[in-house]
PDB file of C-alpha atoms and ligand atoms in Angstrom:
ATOM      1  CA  UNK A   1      59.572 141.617  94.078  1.00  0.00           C
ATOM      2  CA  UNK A   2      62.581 143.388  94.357  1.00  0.00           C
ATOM      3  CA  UNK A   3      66.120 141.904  94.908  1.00  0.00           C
ATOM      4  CA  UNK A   4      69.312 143.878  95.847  1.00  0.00           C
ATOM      5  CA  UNK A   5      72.710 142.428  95.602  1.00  0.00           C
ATOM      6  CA  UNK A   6      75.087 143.912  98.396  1.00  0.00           C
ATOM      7  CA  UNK A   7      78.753 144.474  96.780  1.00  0.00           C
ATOM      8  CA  UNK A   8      81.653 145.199  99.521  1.00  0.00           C
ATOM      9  CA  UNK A   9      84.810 144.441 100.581  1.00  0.00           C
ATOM     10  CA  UNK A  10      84.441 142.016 104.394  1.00  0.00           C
ATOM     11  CA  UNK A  11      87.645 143.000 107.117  1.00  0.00           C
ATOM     12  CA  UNK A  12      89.391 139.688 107.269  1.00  0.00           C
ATOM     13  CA  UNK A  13      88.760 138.727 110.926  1.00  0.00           C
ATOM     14  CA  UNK A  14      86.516 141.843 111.675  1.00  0.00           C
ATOM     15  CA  UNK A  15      82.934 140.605 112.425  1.00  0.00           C
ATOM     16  CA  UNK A  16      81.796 143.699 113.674  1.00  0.00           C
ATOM     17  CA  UNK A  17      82.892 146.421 111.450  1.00  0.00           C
ATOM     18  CA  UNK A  18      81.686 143.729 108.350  1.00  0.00           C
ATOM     19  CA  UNK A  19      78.189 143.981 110.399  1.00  0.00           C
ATOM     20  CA  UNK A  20      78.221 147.639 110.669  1.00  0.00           C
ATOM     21  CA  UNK A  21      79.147 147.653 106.452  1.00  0.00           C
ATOM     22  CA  UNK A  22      76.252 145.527 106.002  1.00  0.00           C
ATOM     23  CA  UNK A  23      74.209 147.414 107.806  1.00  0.00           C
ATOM     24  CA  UNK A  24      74.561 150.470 106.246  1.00  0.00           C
ATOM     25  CA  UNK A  25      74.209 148.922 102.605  1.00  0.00           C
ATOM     26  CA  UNK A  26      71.029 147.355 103.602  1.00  0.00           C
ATOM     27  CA  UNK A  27      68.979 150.365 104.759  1.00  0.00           C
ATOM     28  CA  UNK A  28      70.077 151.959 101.430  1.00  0.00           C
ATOM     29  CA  UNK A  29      67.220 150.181  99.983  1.00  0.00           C
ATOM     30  CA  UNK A  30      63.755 148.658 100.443  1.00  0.00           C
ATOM     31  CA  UNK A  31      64.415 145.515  98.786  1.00  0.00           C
ATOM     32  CA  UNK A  32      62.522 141.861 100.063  1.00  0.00           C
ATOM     33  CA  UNK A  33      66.010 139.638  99.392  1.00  0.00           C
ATOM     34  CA  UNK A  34      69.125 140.801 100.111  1.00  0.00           C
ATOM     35  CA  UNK A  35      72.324 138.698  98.784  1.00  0.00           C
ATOM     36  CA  UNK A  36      75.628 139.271 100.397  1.00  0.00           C
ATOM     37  CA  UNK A  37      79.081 138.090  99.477  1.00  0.00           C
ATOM     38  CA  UNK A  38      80.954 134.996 100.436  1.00  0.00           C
ATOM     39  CA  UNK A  39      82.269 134.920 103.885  1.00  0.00           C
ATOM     40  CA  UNK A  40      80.857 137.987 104.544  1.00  0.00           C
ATOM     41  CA  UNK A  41      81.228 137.728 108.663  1.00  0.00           C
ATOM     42  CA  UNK A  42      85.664 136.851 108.359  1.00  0.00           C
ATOM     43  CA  UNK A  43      87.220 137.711 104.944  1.00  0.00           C
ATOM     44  CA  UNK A  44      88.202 134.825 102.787  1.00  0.00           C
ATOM     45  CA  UNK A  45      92.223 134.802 102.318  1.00  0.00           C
ATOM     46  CA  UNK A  46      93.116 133.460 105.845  1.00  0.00           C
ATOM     47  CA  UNK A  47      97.113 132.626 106.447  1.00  0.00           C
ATOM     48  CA  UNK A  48      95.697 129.287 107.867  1.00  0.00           C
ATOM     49  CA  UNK A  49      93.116 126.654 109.517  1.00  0.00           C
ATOM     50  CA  UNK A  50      93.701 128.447 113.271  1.00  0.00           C
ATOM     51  CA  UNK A  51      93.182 132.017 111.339  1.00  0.00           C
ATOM     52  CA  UNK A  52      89.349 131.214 109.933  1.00  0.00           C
ATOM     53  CA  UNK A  53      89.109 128.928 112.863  1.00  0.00           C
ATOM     54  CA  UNK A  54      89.428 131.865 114.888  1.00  0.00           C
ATOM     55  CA  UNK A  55      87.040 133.759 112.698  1.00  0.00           C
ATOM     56  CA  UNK A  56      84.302 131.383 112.591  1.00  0.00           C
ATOM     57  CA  UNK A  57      80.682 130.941 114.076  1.00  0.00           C
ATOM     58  CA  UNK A  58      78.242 128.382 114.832  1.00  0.00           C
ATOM     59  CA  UNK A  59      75.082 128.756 113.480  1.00  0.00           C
ATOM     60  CA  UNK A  60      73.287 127.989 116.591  1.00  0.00           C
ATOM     61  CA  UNK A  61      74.425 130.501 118.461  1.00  0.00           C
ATOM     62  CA  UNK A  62      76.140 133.358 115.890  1.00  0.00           C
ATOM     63  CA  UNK A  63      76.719 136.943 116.540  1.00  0.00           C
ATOM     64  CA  UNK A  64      76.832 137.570 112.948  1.00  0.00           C
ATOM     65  CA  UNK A  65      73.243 135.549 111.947  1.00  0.00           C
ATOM     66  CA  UNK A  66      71.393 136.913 115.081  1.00  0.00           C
ATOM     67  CA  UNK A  67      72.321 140.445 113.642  1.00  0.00           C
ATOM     68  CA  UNK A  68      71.267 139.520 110.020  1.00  0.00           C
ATOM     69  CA  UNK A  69      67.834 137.758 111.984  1.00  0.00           C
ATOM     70  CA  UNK A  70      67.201 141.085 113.659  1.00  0.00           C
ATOM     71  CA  UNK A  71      68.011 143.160 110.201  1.00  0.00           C
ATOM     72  CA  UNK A  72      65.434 141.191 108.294  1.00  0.00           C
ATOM     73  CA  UNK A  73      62.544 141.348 111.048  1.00  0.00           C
ATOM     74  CA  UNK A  74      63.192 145.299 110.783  1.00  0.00           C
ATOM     75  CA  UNK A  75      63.050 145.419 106.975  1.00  0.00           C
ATOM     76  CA  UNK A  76      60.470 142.377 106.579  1.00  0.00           C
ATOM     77  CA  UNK A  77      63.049 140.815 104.353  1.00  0.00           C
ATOM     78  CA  UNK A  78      64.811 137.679 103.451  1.00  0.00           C
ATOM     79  CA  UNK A  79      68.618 137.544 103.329  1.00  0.00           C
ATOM     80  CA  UNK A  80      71.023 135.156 101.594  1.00  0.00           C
ATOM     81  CA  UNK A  81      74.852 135.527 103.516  1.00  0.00           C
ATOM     82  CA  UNK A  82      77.724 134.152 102.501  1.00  0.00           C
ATOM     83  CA  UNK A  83      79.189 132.703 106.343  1.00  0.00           C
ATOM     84  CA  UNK A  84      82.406 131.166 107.607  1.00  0.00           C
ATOM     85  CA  UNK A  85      80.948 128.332 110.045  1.00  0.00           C
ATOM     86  CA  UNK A  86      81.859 126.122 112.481  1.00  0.00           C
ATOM     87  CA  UNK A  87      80.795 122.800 113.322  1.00  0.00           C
ATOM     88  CA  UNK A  88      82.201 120.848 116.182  1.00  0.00           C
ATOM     89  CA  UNK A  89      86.385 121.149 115.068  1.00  0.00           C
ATOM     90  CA  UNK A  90      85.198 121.185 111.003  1.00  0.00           C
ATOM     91  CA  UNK A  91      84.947 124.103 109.138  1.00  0.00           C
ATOM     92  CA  UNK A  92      82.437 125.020 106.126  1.00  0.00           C
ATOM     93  CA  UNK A  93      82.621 127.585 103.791  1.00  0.00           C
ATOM     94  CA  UNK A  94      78.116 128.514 104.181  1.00  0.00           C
ATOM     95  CA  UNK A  95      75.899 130.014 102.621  1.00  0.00           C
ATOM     96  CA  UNK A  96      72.456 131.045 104.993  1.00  0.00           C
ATOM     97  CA  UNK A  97      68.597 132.056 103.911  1.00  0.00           C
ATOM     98  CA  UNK A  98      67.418 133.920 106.695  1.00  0.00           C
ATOM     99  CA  UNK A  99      63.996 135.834 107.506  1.00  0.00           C
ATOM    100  CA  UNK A 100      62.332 137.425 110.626  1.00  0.00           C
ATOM    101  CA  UNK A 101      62.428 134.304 112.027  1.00  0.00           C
ATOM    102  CA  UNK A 102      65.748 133.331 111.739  1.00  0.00           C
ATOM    103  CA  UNK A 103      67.932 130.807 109.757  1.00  0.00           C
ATOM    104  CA  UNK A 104      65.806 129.205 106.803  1.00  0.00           C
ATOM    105  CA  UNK A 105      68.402 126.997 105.641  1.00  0.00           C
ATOM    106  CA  UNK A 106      72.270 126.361 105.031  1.00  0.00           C
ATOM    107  CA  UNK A 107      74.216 125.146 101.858  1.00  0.00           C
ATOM    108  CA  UNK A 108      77.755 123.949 102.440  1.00  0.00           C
ATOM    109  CA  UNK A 109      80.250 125.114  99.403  1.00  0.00           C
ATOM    110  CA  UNK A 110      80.536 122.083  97.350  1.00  0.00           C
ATOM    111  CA  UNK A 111      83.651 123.162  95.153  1.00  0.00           C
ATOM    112  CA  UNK A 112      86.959 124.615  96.882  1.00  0.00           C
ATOM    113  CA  UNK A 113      88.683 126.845  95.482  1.00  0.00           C
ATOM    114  CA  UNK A 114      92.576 127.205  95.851  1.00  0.00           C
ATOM    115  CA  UNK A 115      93.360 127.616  99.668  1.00  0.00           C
ATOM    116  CA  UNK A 116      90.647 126.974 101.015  1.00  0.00           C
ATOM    117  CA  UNK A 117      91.052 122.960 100.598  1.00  0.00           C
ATOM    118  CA  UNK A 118      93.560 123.660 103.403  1.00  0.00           C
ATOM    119  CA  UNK A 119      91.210 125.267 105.427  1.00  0.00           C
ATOM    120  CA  UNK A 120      87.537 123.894 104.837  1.00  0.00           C
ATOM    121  CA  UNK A 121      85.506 120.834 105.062  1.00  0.00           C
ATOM    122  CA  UNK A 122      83.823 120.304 101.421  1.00  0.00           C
ATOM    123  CA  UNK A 123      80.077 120.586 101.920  1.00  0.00           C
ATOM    124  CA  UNK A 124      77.862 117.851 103.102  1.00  0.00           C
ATOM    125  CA  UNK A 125      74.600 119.181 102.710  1.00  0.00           C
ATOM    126  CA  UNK A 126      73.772 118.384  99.337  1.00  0.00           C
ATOM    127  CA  UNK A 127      71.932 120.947  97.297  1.00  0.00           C
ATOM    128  CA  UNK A 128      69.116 122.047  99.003  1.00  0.00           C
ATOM    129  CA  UNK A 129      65.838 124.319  97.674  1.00  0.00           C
ATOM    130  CA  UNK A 130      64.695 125.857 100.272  1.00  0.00           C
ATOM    131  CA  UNK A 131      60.643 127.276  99.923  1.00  0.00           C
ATOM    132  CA  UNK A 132      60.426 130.557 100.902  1.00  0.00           C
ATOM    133  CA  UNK A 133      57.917 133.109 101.262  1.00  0.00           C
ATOM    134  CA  UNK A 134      59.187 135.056  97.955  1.00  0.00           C
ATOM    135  CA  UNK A 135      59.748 131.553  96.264  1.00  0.00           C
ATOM    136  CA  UNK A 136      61.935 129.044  95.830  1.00  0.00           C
ATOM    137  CA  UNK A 137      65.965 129.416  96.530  1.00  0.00           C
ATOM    138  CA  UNK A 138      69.340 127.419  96.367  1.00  0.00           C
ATOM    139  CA  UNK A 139      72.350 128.640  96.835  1.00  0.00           C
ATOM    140  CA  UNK A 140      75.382 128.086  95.437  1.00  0.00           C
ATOM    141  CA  UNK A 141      79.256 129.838  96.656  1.00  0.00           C
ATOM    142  CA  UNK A 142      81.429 131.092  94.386  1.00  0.00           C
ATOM    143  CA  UNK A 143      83.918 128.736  92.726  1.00  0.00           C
ATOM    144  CA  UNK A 144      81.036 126.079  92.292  1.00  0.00           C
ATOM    145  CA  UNK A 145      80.334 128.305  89.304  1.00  0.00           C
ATOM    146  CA  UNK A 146      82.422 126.091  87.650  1.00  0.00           C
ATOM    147  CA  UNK A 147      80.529 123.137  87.827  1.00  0.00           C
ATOM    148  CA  UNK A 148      77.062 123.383  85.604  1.00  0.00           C
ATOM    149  CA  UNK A 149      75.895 120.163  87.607  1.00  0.00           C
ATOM    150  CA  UNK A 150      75.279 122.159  90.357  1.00  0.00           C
ATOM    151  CA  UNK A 151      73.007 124.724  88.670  1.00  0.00           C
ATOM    152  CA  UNK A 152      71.634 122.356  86.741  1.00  0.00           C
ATOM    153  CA  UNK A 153      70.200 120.296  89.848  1.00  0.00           C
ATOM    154  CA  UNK A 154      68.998 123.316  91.618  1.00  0.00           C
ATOM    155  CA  UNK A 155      66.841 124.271  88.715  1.00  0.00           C
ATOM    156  CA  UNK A 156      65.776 120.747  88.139  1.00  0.00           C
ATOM    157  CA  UNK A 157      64.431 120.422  91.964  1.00  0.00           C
ATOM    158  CA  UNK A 158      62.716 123.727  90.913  1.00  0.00           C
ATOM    159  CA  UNK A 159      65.010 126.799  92.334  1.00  0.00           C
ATOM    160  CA  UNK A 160      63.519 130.143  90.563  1.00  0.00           C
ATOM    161  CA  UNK A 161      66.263 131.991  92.006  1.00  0.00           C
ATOM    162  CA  UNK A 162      70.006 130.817  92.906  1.00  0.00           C
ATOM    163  CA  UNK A 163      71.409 133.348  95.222  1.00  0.00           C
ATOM    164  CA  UNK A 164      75.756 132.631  94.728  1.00  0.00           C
ATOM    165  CA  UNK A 165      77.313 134.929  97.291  1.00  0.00           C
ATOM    166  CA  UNK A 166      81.187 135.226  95.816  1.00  0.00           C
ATOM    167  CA  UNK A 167      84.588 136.480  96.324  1.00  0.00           C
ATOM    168  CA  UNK A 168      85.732 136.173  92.773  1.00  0.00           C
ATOM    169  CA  UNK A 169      89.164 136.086  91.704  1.00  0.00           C
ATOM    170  CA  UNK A 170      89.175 134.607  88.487  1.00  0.00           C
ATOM    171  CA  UNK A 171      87.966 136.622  85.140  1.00  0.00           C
ATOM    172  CA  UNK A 172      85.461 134.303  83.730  1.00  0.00           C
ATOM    173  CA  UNK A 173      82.657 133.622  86.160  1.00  0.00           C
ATOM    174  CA  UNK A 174      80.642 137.295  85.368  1.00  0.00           C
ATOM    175  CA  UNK A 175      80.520 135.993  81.660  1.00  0.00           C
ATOM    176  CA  UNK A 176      79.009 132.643  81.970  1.00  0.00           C
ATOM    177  CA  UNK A 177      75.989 133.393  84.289  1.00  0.00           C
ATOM    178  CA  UNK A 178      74.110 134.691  81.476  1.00  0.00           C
ATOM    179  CA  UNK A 179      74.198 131.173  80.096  1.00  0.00           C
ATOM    180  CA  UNK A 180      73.865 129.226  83.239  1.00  0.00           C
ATOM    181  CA  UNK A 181      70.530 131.415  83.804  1.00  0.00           C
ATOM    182  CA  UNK A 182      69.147 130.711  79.989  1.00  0.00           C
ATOM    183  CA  UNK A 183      69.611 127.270  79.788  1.00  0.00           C
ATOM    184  CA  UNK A 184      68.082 126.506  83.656  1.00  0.00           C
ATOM    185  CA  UNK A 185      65.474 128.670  82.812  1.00  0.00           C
ATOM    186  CA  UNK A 186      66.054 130.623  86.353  1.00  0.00           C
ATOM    187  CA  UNK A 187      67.511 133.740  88.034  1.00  0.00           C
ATOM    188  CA  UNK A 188      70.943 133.684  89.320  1.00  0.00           C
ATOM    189  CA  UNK A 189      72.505 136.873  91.810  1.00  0.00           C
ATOM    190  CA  UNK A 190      75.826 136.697  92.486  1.00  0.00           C
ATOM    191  CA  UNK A 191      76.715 138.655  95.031  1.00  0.00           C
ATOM    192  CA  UNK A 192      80.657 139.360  94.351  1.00  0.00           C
ATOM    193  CA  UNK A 193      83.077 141.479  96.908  1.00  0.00           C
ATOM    194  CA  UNK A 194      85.344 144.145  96.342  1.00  0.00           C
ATOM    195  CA  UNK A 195      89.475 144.705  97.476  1.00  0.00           C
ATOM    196  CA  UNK A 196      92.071 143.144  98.050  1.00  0.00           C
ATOM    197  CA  UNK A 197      93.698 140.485 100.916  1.00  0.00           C
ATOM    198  CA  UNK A 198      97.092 139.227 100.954  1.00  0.00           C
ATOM    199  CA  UNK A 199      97.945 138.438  97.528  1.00  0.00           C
ATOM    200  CA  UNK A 200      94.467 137.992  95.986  1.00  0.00           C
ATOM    201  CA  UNK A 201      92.211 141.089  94.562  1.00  0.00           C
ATOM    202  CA  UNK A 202      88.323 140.179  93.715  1.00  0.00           C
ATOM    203  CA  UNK A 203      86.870 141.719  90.775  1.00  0.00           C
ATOM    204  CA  UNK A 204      83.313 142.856  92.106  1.00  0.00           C
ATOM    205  CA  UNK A 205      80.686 143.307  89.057  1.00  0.00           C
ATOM    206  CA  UNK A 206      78.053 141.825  91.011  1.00  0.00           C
ATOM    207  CA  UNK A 207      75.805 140.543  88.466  1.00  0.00           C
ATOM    208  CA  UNK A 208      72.079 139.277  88.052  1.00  0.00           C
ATOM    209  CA  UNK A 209      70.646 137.599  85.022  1.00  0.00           C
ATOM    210  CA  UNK A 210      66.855 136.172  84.577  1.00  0.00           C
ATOM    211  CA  UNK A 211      65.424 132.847  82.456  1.00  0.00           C
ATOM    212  CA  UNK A 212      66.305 135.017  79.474  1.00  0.00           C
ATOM    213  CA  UNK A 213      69.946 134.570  79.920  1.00  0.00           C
ATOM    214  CA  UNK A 214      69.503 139.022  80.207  1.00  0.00           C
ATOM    215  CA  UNK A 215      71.823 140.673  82.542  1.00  0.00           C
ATOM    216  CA  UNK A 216      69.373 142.932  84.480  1.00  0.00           C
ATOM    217  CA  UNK A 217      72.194 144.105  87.161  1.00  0.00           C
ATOM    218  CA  UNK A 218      75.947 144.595  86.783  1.00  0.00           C
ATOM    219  CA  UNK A 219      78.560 146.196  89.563  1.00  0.00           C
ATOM    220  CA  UNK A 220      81.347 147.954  89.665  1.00  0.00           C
ATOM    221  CA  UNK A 221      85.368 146.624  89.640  1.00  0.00           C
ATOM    222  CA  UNK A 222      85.494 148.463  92.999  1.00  0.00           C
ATOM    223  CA  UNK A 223      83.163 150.146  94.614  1.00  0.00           C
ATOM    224  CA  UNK A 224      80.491 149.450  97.864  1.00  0.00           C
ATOM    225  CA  UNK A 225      77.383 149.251  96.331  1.00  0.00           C
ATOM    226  CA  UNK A 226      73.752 148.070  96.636  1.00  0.00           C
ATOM    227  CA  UNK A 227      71.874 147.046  92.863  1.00  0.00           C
ATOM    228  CA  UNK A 228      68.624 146.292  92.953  1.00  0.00           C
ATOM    229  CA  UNK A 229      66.076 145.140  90.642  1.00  0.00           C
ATOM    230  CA  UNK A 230      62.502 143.863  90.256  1.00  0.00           C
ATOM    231  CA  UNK A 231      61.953 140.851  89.108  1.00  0.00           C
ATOM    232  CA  UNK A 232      59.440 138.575  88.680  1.00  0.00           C
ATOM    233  CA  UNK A 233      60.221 134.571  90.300  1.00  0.00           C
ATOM    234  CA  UNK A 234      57.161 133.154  87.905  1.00  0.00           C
ATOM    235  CA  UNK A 235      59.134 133.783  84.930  1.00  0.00           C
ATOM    236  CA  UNK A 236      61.560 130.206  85.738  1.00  0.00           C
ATOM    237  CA  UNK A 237      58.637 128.007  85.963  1.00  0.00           C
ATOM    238  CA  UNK A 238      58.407 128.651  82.105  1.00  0.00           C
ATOM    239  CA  UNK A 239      61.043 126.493  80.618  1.00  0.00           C
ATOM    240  CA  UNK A 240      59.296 126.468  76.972  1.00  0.00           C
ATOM    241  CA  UNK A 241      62.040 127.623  74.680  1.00  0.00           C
ATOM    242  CA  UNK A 242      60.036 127.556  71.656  1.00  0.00           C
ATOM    243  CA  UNK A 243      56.274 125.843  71.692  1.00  0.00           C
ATOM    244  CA  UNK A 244      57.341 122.313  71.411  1.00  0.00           C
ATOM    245  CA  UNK A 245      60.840 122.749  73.180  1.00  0.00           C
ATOM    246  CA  UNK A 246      60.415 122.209  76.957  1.00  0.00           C
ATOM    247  CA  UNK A 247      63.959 122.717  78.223  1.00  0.00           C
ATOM    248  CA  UNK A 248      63.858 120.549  80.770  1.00  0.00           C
ATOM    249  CA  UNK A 249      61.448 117.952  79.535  1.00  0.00           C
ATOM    250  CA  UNK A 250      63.285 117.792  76.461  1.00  0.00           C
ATOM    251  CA  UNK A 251      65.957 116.983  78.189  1.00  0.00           C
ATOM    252  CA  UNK A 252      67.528 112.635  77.052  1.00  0.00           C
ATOM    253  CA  UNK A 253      68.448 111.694  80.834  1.00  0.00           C
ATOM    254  CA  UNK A 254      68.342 108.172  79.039  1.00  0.00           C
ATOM    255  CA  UNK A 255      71.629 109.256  77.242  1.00  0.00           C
ATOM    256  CA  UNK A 256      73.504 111.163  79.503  1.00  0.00           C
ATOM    257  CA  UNK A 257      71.814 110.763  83.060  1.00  0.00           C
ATOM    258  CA  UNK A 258      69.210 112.195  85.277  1.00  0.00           C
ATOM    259  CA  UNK A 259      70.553 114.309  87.982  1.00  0.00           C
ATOM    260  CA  UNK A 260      66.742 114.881  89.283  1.00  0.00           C
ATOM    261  CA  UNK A 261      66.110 113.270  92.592  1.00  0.00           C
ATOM    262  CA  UNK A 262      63.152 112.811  92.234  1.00  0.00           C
ATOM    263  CA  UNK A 263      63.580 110.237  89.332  1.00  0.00           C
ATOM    264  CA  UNK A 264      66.477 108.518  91.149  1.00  0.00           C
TER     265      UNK A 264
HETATM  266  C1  ACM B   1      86.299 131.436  95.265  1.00  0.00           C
HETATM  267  O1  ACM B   1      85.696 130.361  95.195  1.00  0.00           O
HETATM  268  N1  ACM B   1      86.199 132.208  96.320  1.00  0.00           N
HETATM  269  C2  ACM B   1      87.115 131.914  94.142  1.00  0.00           C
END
């Protein structure tokens, strides 16, 4: 199948001209999953709550996700968007799978990053793996690239694929996902964004690696760009790192702990 990671820089507070960016990225290629930045509907460096308040959405009845919805049903695609939601007076910093017929499922940003603890709600969905009909996918947002727990759990509940839309700032998180997809044995796009707002720049270099800890995709600093790749999702169910090293069954949860649910 073929992936394509969308690199751009989102109008902080301008839902319709980041649509109409989008838009024009995506028919660049034919790819079947599409993985946008972080808060790719509002910008990310908002002066305050009432700012990404005001720049928010509900899923239920979004602008921004109905446009995505009508997007993939047009290309026959899935899409992974970063999203600045609403939910009742809270705020979440999202992450949506969507297809043809509409939102698949929604991952709440675990880790906040800087600012944002003024502004967001930390997530309170857990970390979900959503079946799709490409294969399995979790998502993960930015700054919880930090945190291997996260990937690790993902991978454990059987993610082939962890789409991490971004809006870097910091130099390190390009480097590491190499690692992060060898020793989960899975792919890994991170979508990153481009430009500047207010005093922070992002560092695009959009990257995807497989289960070989290989870098198959890697953007620009700066530029608007589309990378795409194919790829093949079978490849993570093989965690054999040598013929008698399962990575994961290997793995002595009676030392350090289990962090698979489904031997809680
Ligand atoms: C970040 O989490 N947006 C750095």
């Amino acid at each position: 199948m073929k992936i394509s990671l969308v690199q751009f820089a989102p109008q902080l507070g301008q839902l319709q001209q980041n649509l109409n960016q989008i838009k024009d990225l995506i028919q660049t290629s034919d790819g079947q999953l599409f993985v946008l930045p972080e808060l790719a509907n509002s910008g990310y460096n908002f002066k305050n709550r009432e700012e990404a308040l005001g720049a928010a959405e509900k899923i239920e009845n979004s602008i921004f996700l109905t446009e995505l919805v009508k997007i993939a049903k047009d290309k026959n695609c899935l899409i992974v968007s970063g999203f600045c939601e609403r939910e009742g007076g809270q705020l979440f910093n999202s992450a949506v799978l969507l297809g043809s017929n509409g939102v698949i499922g929604c991952y709440r940003k675990l880790h906040l990053f800087l600012n944002e603890k003024d502004i967001f709600t930390p997530g309170n969905l857990g970390l979900p793996v959503f079946d799709s009909k490409i294969g399995k996918i979790g998502m993960l947002v930015c700054f919880d690239w930090m945190f291997p727990e996260g990937w690790r759990k993902l991978a454990l509940q059987g993610a082939q694929l962890i789409a991490h839309p971004s809006n870097l700032v910091l130099p390190y998180c390009q480097s590491v996902m190499p690692s992060y997809s060898l020793v989960n044995r899975c792919y890994i796009a991170t979508a990153n964004r481009i430009g500047s707002e207010r005093d922070l720049t992002f560092t695009g270099q959009s990257v995807l690696t497989n289960p070989m800890g290989e870098v198959l995709l890697k953007g620009d600093t700066d530029k608007s760009q589309v990378l795409s790749a194919e790829i093949d999702l079978s490849l993570s169910d093989n965690k054999y790192i040598t013929a008698k090293n399962d990575a994961f069954a290997d793995r002595r949860s009676d030392v350090y702990g289990d962090l698979n649910p489904e031997n809680d």
